[in-house]
Short mmCIF file of C-alpha atoms in Angstrom, two decimals:
data_model
loop_
_atom_site.label_atom_id
_atom_site.label_comp_id
_atom_site.label_asym_id
_atom_site.label_seq_id
_atom_site.Cartn_x
_atom_site.Cartn_y
_atom_site.Cartn_z
CA MET E 1 57.50 -38.28 72.98
CA ARG E 2 55.63 -41.08 74.19
CA ASN E 3 56.99 -43.12 77.06
CA THR E 4 59.23 -45.79 75.76
CA ILE E 5 57.66 -49.29 75.77
CA PHE E 6 58.36 -51.23 78.97
CA SER E 7 60.03 -54.46 78.70
CA PHE E 8 57.22 -56.75 78.85
CA SER E 9 54.89 -55.60 75.88
CA LEU E 10 51.10 -55.26 76.96
CA SER E 11 50.02 -56.60 73.59
CA LEU E 12 46.87 -58.11 73.25
CA ALA E 13 45.33 -61.24 73.55
CA PHE E 14 46.72 -62.01 76.88
CA ARG E 15 45.09 -64.04 79.53
CA ILE E 16 43.03 -62.22 82.40
CA ALA E 17 42.87 -64.59 85.36
CA VAL E 18 40.49 -63.27 87.86
CA LEU E 19 40.99 -64.74 91.52
CA LEU E 20 37.66 -64.55 93.50
CA SER E 21 39.25 -65.93 97.04
CA PRO E 22 40.20 -63.02 99.05
CA GLY E 23 42.78 -63.40 101.90
CA MET E 24 44.10 -66.77 100.19
CA ALA E 25 47.97 -67.56 100.45
CA GLU E 26 48.38 -67.30 96.51
CA ALA E 27 46.29 -64.54 96.11
CA THR E 28 48.54 -62.57 98.63
CA GLU E 29 51.86 -63.45 96.79
CA LEU E 30 50.28 -62.46 93.50
CA GLN E 31 49.78 -59.07 95.02
CA ARG E 32 53.51 -58.60 95.97
CA PRO E 33 55.30 -56.38 93.18
CA ALA E 34 58.38 -58.06 91.31
CA GLN E 35 60.71 -56.66 88.85
CA ALA E 36 60.06 -57.39 85.33
CA ALA E 37 62.24 -59.53 83.26
CA SER E 38 64.47 -57.67 80.93
CA TYR E 39 63.80 -57.68 77.48
CA SER E 40 66.85 -59.89 76.68
CA GLU E 41 65.13 -62.62 78.65
CA GLN E 42 62.13 -62.46 76.92
CA ILE E 43 61.21 -64.37 73.62
CA GLU E 44 60.24 -61.90 70.78
CA PRO E 45 57.09 -63.06 68.87
CA THR E 46 56.77 -62.20 65.27
CA VAL E 47 55.00 -58.88 64.23
CA GLU E 48 52.93 -59.79 61.03
CA SER E 49 52.57 -57.41 58.32
CA ASP E 50 49.24 -56.68 56.30
CA GLY E 51 50.20 -59.39 53.92
CA ASP E 52 51.08 -61.73 56.44
CA ALA E 53 48.02 -61.22 58.24
CA LEU E 54 45.95 -61.47 55.26
CA ALA E 55 47.67 -64.59 54.29
CA GLU E 56 46.89 -66.31 57.73
CA ASP E 57 43.37 -65.51 57.58
CA ALA E 58 43.20 -66.85 53.89
CA VAL E 59 44.27 -70.28 54.88
CA GLU E 60 41.17 -70.44 57.17
CA TYR E 61 38.97 -69.00 54.44
CA ALA E 62 40.27 -71.28 51.71
CA SER E 63 39.58 -74.51 53.88
CA GLN E 64 36.12 -73.06 54.50
CA PHE E 65 34.99 -72.45 51.22
CA GLY E 66 37.09 -74.98 49.19
CA VAL E 67 38.88 -72.58 46.99
CA SER E 68 42.72 -71.92 46.50
CA HIS E 69 44.90 -69.89 48.73
CA GLU E 70 45.17 -67.35 46.08
CA GLU E 71 41.67 -67.23 45.52
CA ALA E 72 41.00 -66.88 49.18
CA MET E 73 43.58 -64.07 49.26
CA HIS E 74 41.81 -62.15 46.47
CA ARG E 75 38.42 -62.29 48.05
CA LEU E 76 39.62 -61.06 51.62
CA ALA E 77 41.46 -58.48 49.81
CA ALA E 78 38.43 -57.47 47.81
CA GLN E 79 36.08 -57.56 51.01
CA GLU E 80 38.45 -54.59 52.44
CA ALA E 81 38.80 -52.79 49.25
CA SER E 82 34.90 -53.08 48.73
CA VAL E 83 33.93 -50.97 51.94
CA PRO E 84 34.10 -47.77 50.44
CA VAL E 85 32.17 -48.94 47.38
CA THR E 86 29.36 -50.42 49.68
CA ASP E 87 29.12 -47.48 51.82
CA ALA E 88 28.91 -45.14 48.38
CA LEU E 89 26.08 -47.66 47.54
CA ALA E 90 24.43 -47.69 50.82
CA GLU E 91 24.14 -43.61 50.27
CA ARG E 92 23.01 -43.98 46.73
CA TYR E 93 20.04 -46.24 47.56
CA ARG E 94 19.29 -44.85 51.11
CA ASP E 95 15.86 -44.56 50.43
CA ARG E 96 15.36 -48.02 48.81
CA LEU E 97 18.03 -50.01 50.99
CA ALA E 98 17.31 -53.23 52.60
CA GLY E 99 20.58 -54.62 53.21
CA ILE E 100 24.02 -55.46 51.97
CA ALA E 101 25.68 -58.84 51.68
CA ILE E 102 28.71 -60.42 50.90
CA GLU E 103 27.96 -63.88 48.97
CA HIS E 104 30.74 -66.51 48.72
CA ARG E 105 28.93 -69.31 46.78
CA PRO E 106 28.58 -70.37 44.23
CA SER E 107 30.95 -67.35 43.44
CA TYR E 108 32.12 -64.23 45.37
CA ARG E 109 29.92 -61.04 44.83
CA ILE E 110 28.01 -58.29 46.37
CA VAL E 111 24.42 -58.30 46.75
CA VAL E 112 22.40 -55.23 47.26
CA ASN E 113 18.84 -55.56 48.54
CA LEU E 114 16.64 -52.93 47.65
CA THR E 115 12.78 -52.27 48.14
CA GLY E 116 10.30 -51.61 45.22
CA MET E 117 10.68 -53.49 41.69
CA LYS E 118 12.27 -51.11 39.83
CA PRO E 119 15.54 -52.83 38.42
CA VAL E 120 18.67 -51.53 38.80
CA ALA E 121 21.87 -52.59 36.50
CA ALA E 122 24.41 -54.97 37.71
CA GLU E 123 27.95 -53.35 38.66
CA ARG E 124 31.52 -54.56 39.14
CA MET E 125 34.64 -53.83 41.07
CA VAL E 126 38.03 -54.40 39.56
CA LEU E 127 40.81 -55.11 42.01
CA ASN E 128 44.50 -55.99 40.66
CA GLY E 129 42.80 -56.98 37.63
CA GLN E 130 40.16 -59.29 39.00
CA THR E 131 36.46 -58.42 38.92
CA THR E 132 33.99 -58.72 42.01
CA PRO E 133 30.40 -58.80 40.34
CA ILE E 134 27.80 -56.35 42.38
CA VAL E 135 24.25 -57.39 41.91
CA PHE E 136 21.08 -55.60 42.82
CA ARG E 137 18.07 -57.54 44.28
CA THR E 138 14.43 -55.83 44.19
CA GLY E 139 11.48 -56.64 45.70
CA ALA E 140 12.38 -56.38 49.55
CA LEU E 141 8.88 -54.89 51.41
CA VAL E 142 10.51 -52.50 54.07
CA THR E 143 13.82 -50.73 54.27
CA ARG E 144 16.81 -51.46 56.73
CA ASP E 145 16.05 -48.53 58.71
CA ARG E 146 12.43 -49.34 59.08
CA VAL E 147 13.44 -52.85 60.56
CA ILE E 148 15.87 -51.44 62.90
CA TRP E 149 13.14 -48.65 63.96
CA ALA E 150 10.50 -51.58 64.53
CA MET E 151 13.10 -53.49 66.68
CA THR E 152 13.83 -50.40 68.82
CA ASN E 153 10.25 -49.43 69.34
CA HIS E 154 8.64 -52.89 69.50
CA GLN E 155 11.17 -55.03 71.24
CA ALA E 156 9.33 -54.88 74.42
CA ALA E 157 6.12 -55.82 72.79
CA ILE E 158 7.54 -58.82 70.98
CA ARG E 159 9.22 -59.70 74.05
CA SER E 160 6.01 -59.80 76.09
CA ALA E 161 4.22 -61.94 73.04
CA LEU E 162 6.66 -64.66 73.65
CA THR E 163 7.17 -67.04 76.64
CA ARG E 164 10.73 -66.14 77.12
CA PRO E 165 12.55 -62.83 75.75
CA SER E 166 13.91 -63.86 72.32
CA GLY E 167 16.92 -62.20 70.40
CA MET E 168 16.18 -60.48 67.19
CA GLY E 169 18.27 -58.97 64.67
CA LEU E 170 18.16 -57.52 60.98
CA ASP E 171 18.82 -60.07 58.31
CA PRO E 172 20.54 -58.06 55.38
CA ARG E 173 20.15 -60.76 52.74
CA SER E 174 16.34 -60.62 53.03
CA GLY E 175 15.57 -56.93 54.76
CA GLU E 176 13.51 -59.08 57.42
CA LEU E 177 13.31 -58.90 61.09
CA VAL E 178 14.74 -62.22 62.24
CA VAL E 179 13.21 -63.39 65.53
CA ILE E 180 14.73 -66.31 67.16
CA ILE E 181 12.53 -68.59 69.20
CA SER E 182 12.74 -71.89 70.90
CA LYS E 183 10.83 -75.15 69.93
CA ALA E 184 8.69 -74.96 72.65
CA GLU E 185 7.66 -71.37 71.41
CA ALA E 186 7.05 -72.79 67.83
CA SER E 187 4.25 -75.29 69.28
CA GLU E 188 1.45 -73.36 67.89
CA GLY E 189 3.03 -73.30 64.64
CA VAL E 190 5.83 -71.04 63.09
CA ASN E 191 3.34 -69.23 60.57
CA ALA E 192 1.13 -68.43 63.50
CA VAL E 193 4.16 -66.98 65.57
CA LYS E 194 5.05 -65.07 62.54
CA ALA E 195 2.01 -63.60 61.63
CA LYS E 196 1.85 -62.62 65.67
CA LEU E 197 5.06 -60.59 65.52
CA GLU E 198 4.61 -58.98 62.12
CA ALA E 199 1.15 -57.49 63.41
CA ILE E 200 3.27 -56.29 66.31
CA ALA E 201 6.35 -55.22 64.49
CA GLY E 202 4.92 -53.93 61.35
CA VAL E 203 7.31 -55.21 58.86
CA PRO E 204 8.14 -58.59 57.56
CA VAL E 205 9.47 -61.31 60.37
CA GLN E 206 11.55 -64.22 59.73
CA VAL E 207 10.95 -66.81 62.37
CA ARG E 208 14.08 -69.10 63.20
CA VAL E 209 13.39 -72.00 65.63
CA LEU E 210 16.59 -72.66 67.66
CA ASP E 211 16.62 -74.14 71.22
CA ARG E 212 19.51 -72.01 72.72
CA ILE E 213 20.34 -69.56 75.61
CA ASP E 214 22.03 -66.34 75.10
CA LYS E 215 24.49 -65.12 77.66
CA ASN E 216 27.54 -63.26 78.45
CA LEU E 217 30.69 -65.20 77.83
CA SER E 218 31.07 -65.00 81.48
CA VAL E 219 34.80 -64.73 83.00
CA GLU E 220 34.82 -68.19 84.27
CA GLY E 221 36.57 -71.33 82.59
CA GLY E 222 39.30 -71.41 79.96
CA SER E 223 42.54 -73.31 80.85
CA ARG E 224 43.41 -71.94 84.22
CA LEU E 225 41.27 -73.60 86.55
CA GLU E 226 43.04 -74.18 90.06
CA SER E 227 42.44 -74.85 93.40
CA MET E 228 42.10 -71.97 95.63
CA GLY E 229 41.02 -73.15 98.70
CA ALA E 230 37.93 -72.77 100.99
CA ALA E 231 35.80 -69.70 99.67
CA ASN E 232 36.09 -70.15 95.86
CA ASN E 233 38.36 -72.81 94.25
CA ARG E 234 38.37 -71.47 90.74
CA ARG E 235 40.39 -69.11 88.47
CA TYR E 236 38.33 -66.98 86.33
CA MET E 237 39.37 -65.13 82.94
CA CYS E 238 38.57 -62.79 80.15
CA THR E 239 40.59 -62.04 77.34
CA SER E 240 42.00 -58.71 76.36
CA GLY E 241 40.68 -56.78 73.08
CA PHE E 242 42.72 -53.95 71.84
CA VAL E 243 44.84 -51.40 72.78
CA VAL E 244 43.22 -47.75 73.39
CA THR E 245 44.61 -44.36 74.29
CA ASP E 246 42.67 -41.04 75.40
CA GLY E 247 45.91 -39.17 74.23
CA VAL E 248 47.60 -39.39 77.74
CA ARG E 249 47.02 -42.75 79.08
CA ASP E 250 47.33 -46.07 77.12
CA GLY E 251 45.25 -49.10 78.37
CA VAL E 252 43.48 -51.96 77.42
CA ALA E 253 40.09 -52.66 76.26
CA THR E 254 38.05 -55.80 77.49
CA ALA E 255 34.32 -56.68 78.41
CA ALA E 256 32.49 -54.57 81.16
CA HIS E 257 31.20 -57.78 82.61
CA CYS E 258 34.62 -58.77 83.42
CA ALA E 259 36.39 -58.04 86.86
CA ASP E 260 37.21 -54.53 87.55
CA THR E 261 40.76 -54.07 88.93
CA MET E 262 43.46 -55.94 87.07
CA THR E 263 47.15 -57.01 87.18
CA TYR E 264 49.36 -58.25 84.19
CA TYR E 265 51.51 -61.33 85.00
CA ASP E 266 54.28 -61.97 82.25
CA PRO E 267 55.52 -65.41 81.67
CA GLN E 268 57.77 -65.40 84.56
CA HIS E 269 54.93 -64.39 86.75
CA ASN E 270 55.74 -60.70 87.28
CA PRO E 271 52.82 -58.43 87.90
CA THR E 272 52.29 -55.03 86.55
CA PRO E 273 49.03 -53.61 88.20
CA LEU E 274 46.54 -51.80 85.96
CA THR E 275 44.47 -48.76 86.76
CA PHE E 276 40.60 -49.13 86.35
CA VAL E 277 39.43 -46.63 84.42
CA GLY E 278 35.45 -47.30 83.93
CA GLN E 279 33.27 -49.56 82.44
CA TRP E 280 30.28 -49.14 80.13
CA GLY E 281 27.70 -52.02 80.32
CA TRP E 282 24.21 -50.84 79.24
CA GLY E 283 22.32 -50.92 76.08
CA TYR E 284 24.38 -50.62 73.23
CA ARG E 285 27.97 -51.22 75.15
CA ASP E 286 29.83 -53.84 77.12
CA VAL E 287 33.37 -52.28 77.43
CA GLN E 288 36.18 -51.59 80.13
CA ILE E 289 39.08 -49.88 80.15
CA ASN E 290 42.00 -50.42 82.35
CA ALA E 291 44.88 -47.94 82.04
CA ALA E 292 48.46 -49.30 81.86
CA PRO E 293 51.59 -47.06 83.49
CA TYR E 294 53.72 -46.87 80.23
CA ALA E 295 52.72 -46.29 76.51
CA LEU E 296 51.94 -49.56 74.66
CA PRO E 297 52.14 -50.88 71.11
CA PRO E 298 48.85 -51.16 68.99
CA LEU E 299 49.34 -54.84 68.64
CA PHE E 300 47.05 -57.94 69.28
CA TYR E 301 47.49 -61.57 69.07
CA ALA E 302 45.56 -63.39 66.60
CA ASP E 303 47.14 -67.12 66.45
CA SER E 304 46.13 -69.54 69.13
CA ALA E 305 49.62 -69.86 70.36
CA ARG E 306 50.36 -66.59 70.71
CA THR E 307 53.53 -66.33 69.05
CA ARG E 308 52.51 -63.84 66.27
CA SER E 309 51.46 -60.28 66.72
CA ARG E 310 49.35 -57.92 64.63
CA PRO E 311 49.37 -53.97 64.27
CA VAL E 312 46.01 -52.56 64.34
CA ASN E 313 46.21 -50.38 61.05
CA SER E 314 42.29 -49.60 60.58
CA GLN E 315 38.77 -50.41 62.22
CA ARG E 316 35.69 -51.35 60.63
CA THR E 317 32.61 -49.17 61.59
CA HIS E 318 29.28 -50.75 62.44
CA ALA E 319 27.66 -49.19 59.51
CA ALA E 320 30.20 -50.44 57.09
CA THR E 321 30.01 -53.96 58.31
CA ARG E 322 28.19 -56.37 55.84
CA ALA E 323 26.21 -59.85 56.42
CA GLY E 324 28.72 -62.27 54.91
CA ASP E 325 32.14 -60.34 55.94
CA PHE E 326 34.76 -63.27 57.02
CA VAL E 327 36.25 -62.09 60.38
CA CYS E 328 38.03 -63.89 62.84
CA HIS E 329 38.64 -63.75 66.72
CA ARG E 330 41.15 -64.82 69.36
CA GLY E 331 39.84 -65.91 72.55
CA GLU E 332 41.77 -67.53 75.50
CA ALA E 333 39.29 -70.18 75.67
CA THR E 334 39.02 -71.29 72.15
CA GLY E 335 42.25 -69.61 70.49
CA TYR E 336 41.91 -68.42 66.80
CA SER E 337 38.77 -68.99 64.82
CA CYS E 338 37.44 -67.20 61.59
CA ALA E 339 33.62 -67.20 60.20
CA LEU E 340 30.97 -65.22 58.52
CA VAL E 341 29.02 -61.99 60.19
CA GLU E 342 25.41 -63.17 60.09
CA LEU E 343 23.07 -60.44 61.49
CA THR E 344 24.02 -56.94 61.33
CA ASP E 345 22.03 -55.25 63.89
CA PHE E 346 21.36 -57.62 66.49
CA ALA E 347 19.47 -57.59 69.97
CA PRO E 348 20.58 -60.37 72.44
CA ALA E 349 17.78 -62.23 73.96
CA GLY E 350 17.26 -61.66 77.90
CA ASP E 351 18.52 -58.87 79.84
CA LEU E 352 22.09 -58.75 79.46
CA CYS E 353 22.80 -55.05 78.90
CA GLY E 354 21.64 -53.81 82.08
CA GLY E 355 18.11 -54.45 80.93
CA ALA E 356 17.16 -55.72 77.33
CA CYS E 357 20.01 -54.73 74.54
CA LEU E 358 19.55 -52.36 71.71
CA PRO E 359 19.95 -53.62 68.29
CA THR E 360 23.59 -52.42 67.78
CA TRP E 361 25.15 -55.65 68.18
CA VAL E 362 26.77 -58.16 65.34
CA THR E 363 26.23 -61.65 65.17
CA ILE E 364 29.18 -64.36 63.79
CA SER E 365 28.15 -67.90 62.82
CA GLY E 366 30.28 -69.56 65.51
CA PRO E 367 31.79 -72.30 65.35
CA LYS E 368 33.79 -71.37 68.21
CA CYS E 369 32.77 -69.31 71.54
CA LYS E 370 33.19 -70.53 75.36
CA ALA E 371 33.58 -68.86 78.76
CA GLY E 372 36.80 -66.82 78.86
CA ASP E 373 36.72 -65.22 75.51
CA SER E 374 34.74 -62.08 76.58
CA GLY E 375 36.01 -59.18 75.47
CA SER E 376 38.35 -60.89 72.78
CA PRO E 377 39.23 -59.29 69.98
CA VAL E 378 37.25 -59.13 66.45
CA PHE E 379 39.00 -58.76 63.32
CA SER E 380 40.04 -59.15 59.71
CA GLY E 381 43.77 -59.22 58.73
CA THR E 382 44.68 -55.88 60.68
CA THR E 383 41.38 -54.15 60.69
CA ALA E 384 39.60 -54.18 64.12
CA PHE E 385 35.79 -54.78 64.06
CA GLY E 386 34.80 -55.30 67.74
CA LEU E 387 35.00 -56.90 71.23
CA VAL E 388 33.34 -60.29 72.00
CA LYS E 389 30.39 -59.59 74.40
CA GLY E 390 28.62 -62.92 74.44
CA ALA E 391 27.35 -66.03 72.62
CA SER E 392 24.08 -68.34 72.16
CA TYR E 393 24.23 -71.91 73.11
CA ARG E 394 22.74 -74.67 71.80
CA PRO E 395 21.36 -77.23 74.42
CA ASP E 396 24.36 -79.47 74.20
CA GLY E 397 26.45 -76.44 74.94
CA SER E 398 28.02 -76.08 71.67
CA CYS E 399 28.29 -72.62 70.02
CA ALA E 400 25.36 -71.61 67.62
CA PHE E 401 26.83 -68.06 67.32
CA TYR E 402 28.72 -65.26 69.13
CA PHE E 403 27.94 -61.79 69.29
CA TYR E 404 30.20 -58.65 69.41
CA MET E 405 30.38 -54.78 70.26
CA PRO E 406 31.50 -52.87 67.04
CA ILE E 407 34.55 -50.81 67.82
CA ASP E 408 32.48 -47.48 67.34
CA TYR E 409 31.11 -47.61 70.79
CA LEU E 410 33.95 -47.34 72.89
CA PRO E 411 33.66 -44.56 75.11
CA SER E 412 34.00 -41.07 74.58
CA GLY E 413 37.60 -39.66 74.41
CA TRP E 414 38.78 -43.42 73.73
CA THR E 415 40.26 -44.62 70.45
CA LEU E 416 42.09 -47.35 69.08
CA ARG E 417 45.95 -47.22 69.27
CA ARG E 418 46.87 -47.77 65.50
CA ALA E 419 50.25 -48.64 64.34
CA THR E 420 52.66 -45.82 63.20
CA LEU E 421 55.83 -47.94 62.60
CA SER E 422 56.47 -50.58 60.17
CA PRO E 423 56.18 -53.98 61.59
CA SER E 424 60.02 -54.74 61.00
CA SER E 425 60.79 -51.83 63.49
CA THR E 426 58.33 -52.41 66.04
CA ARG E 427 59.71 -54.55 69.07
CA VAL E 428 56.79 -57.00 70.67
CA LEU E 429 57.46 -58.96 73.64
CA PRO E 430 55.10 -62.13 74.91
CA PRO E 431 51.75 -61.26 76.76
CA ILE E 432 51.16 -60.67 79.90
CA SER E 433 48.55 -62.36 81.82
CA ALA E 434 46.26 -60.37 84.49
CA ALA E 435 44.57 -61.14 87.74
CA LYS E 436 42.19 -59.53 90.00
CA ILE E 437 42.55 -59.73 93.97
CA ASN E 438 39.10 -59.19 95.75
#
């Protein structure tokens, strides 16, 4: 039997405040242990059922796509139910597959893009008496595997051909390699850049012009910016992702580029130190795990106010993620927001992964991302998708898109903690902030 959950739950989306001023009086005070408040003194947030979580996300979907809440509920249910269907289609057409995408306008449907001109008859998926069309588009020039191979093997040459390293990824809607360049880079003409890059990559290239900067969602910023004195007058923070376990210990996952040593602080500022386990931040990963002293519930906060928790009931693999999937994330700096998956196999620009990044990241089309959201959970309903790594910002500082690490890439031996009890029988308490003292 696992240890009893301690009286202030380490459920997710807590704030990680990182103190970078060694020797300051407040830092010294935060290191002193304190007795945790009792359960009766805490405010117990609501734990959402699968239906509650779906309904909450459906409000966002309905607002963005101008459909009824009922229709939004159906579409999000179809999104989850269609995963084994699209997995089977990907396997059936593996030799021709250029990509699979979800379309939301003018109607909701699944689109399978194939190479070659041999037509494939439309199919359909029926869920609760409602039909989701599955259509097949032919004519793509290369397969998804070929585009990913080109990115992996020609990334360095593509970067060298441009004045500054570009982000690139697979567009499953067209089966093309997307390369994102700046306006200055496009001065020679988009068609000229396209031809040059296609000669290098050997696959169709879609050039997108966007003045932006890709960077990790650094631990600075957010709502806790406090004076700390001479050396550094600022507080720093990240956001936790999901509860993980190695079968013996429970821990919390966040981004590897966040601080190492963390201590949780509950709303009464009672500290609970966490043990640094390790960080994995190269190539295809950006994840850090800190172990907790007790068993943790498999819960995370989704709402901005952190009054409602969700259980983790399943996870979406990278391979099963489709362009057009409607997902949400909850960051400490930006709160709760939802948007669509854009590129399913993305390599961020620059050297954000201990060097060049591999094409294993997934992009979300904003609209919200900000420093302080690093490590935050990406999810749909009660399904975990991944952990936020970084974002691409426009010149005015607005969020062009953010990108996350699929949950597949947790370090070996660590897995998501999933719900085993019904929400009604699970006791959950408010989140605990965490701090690092250098």
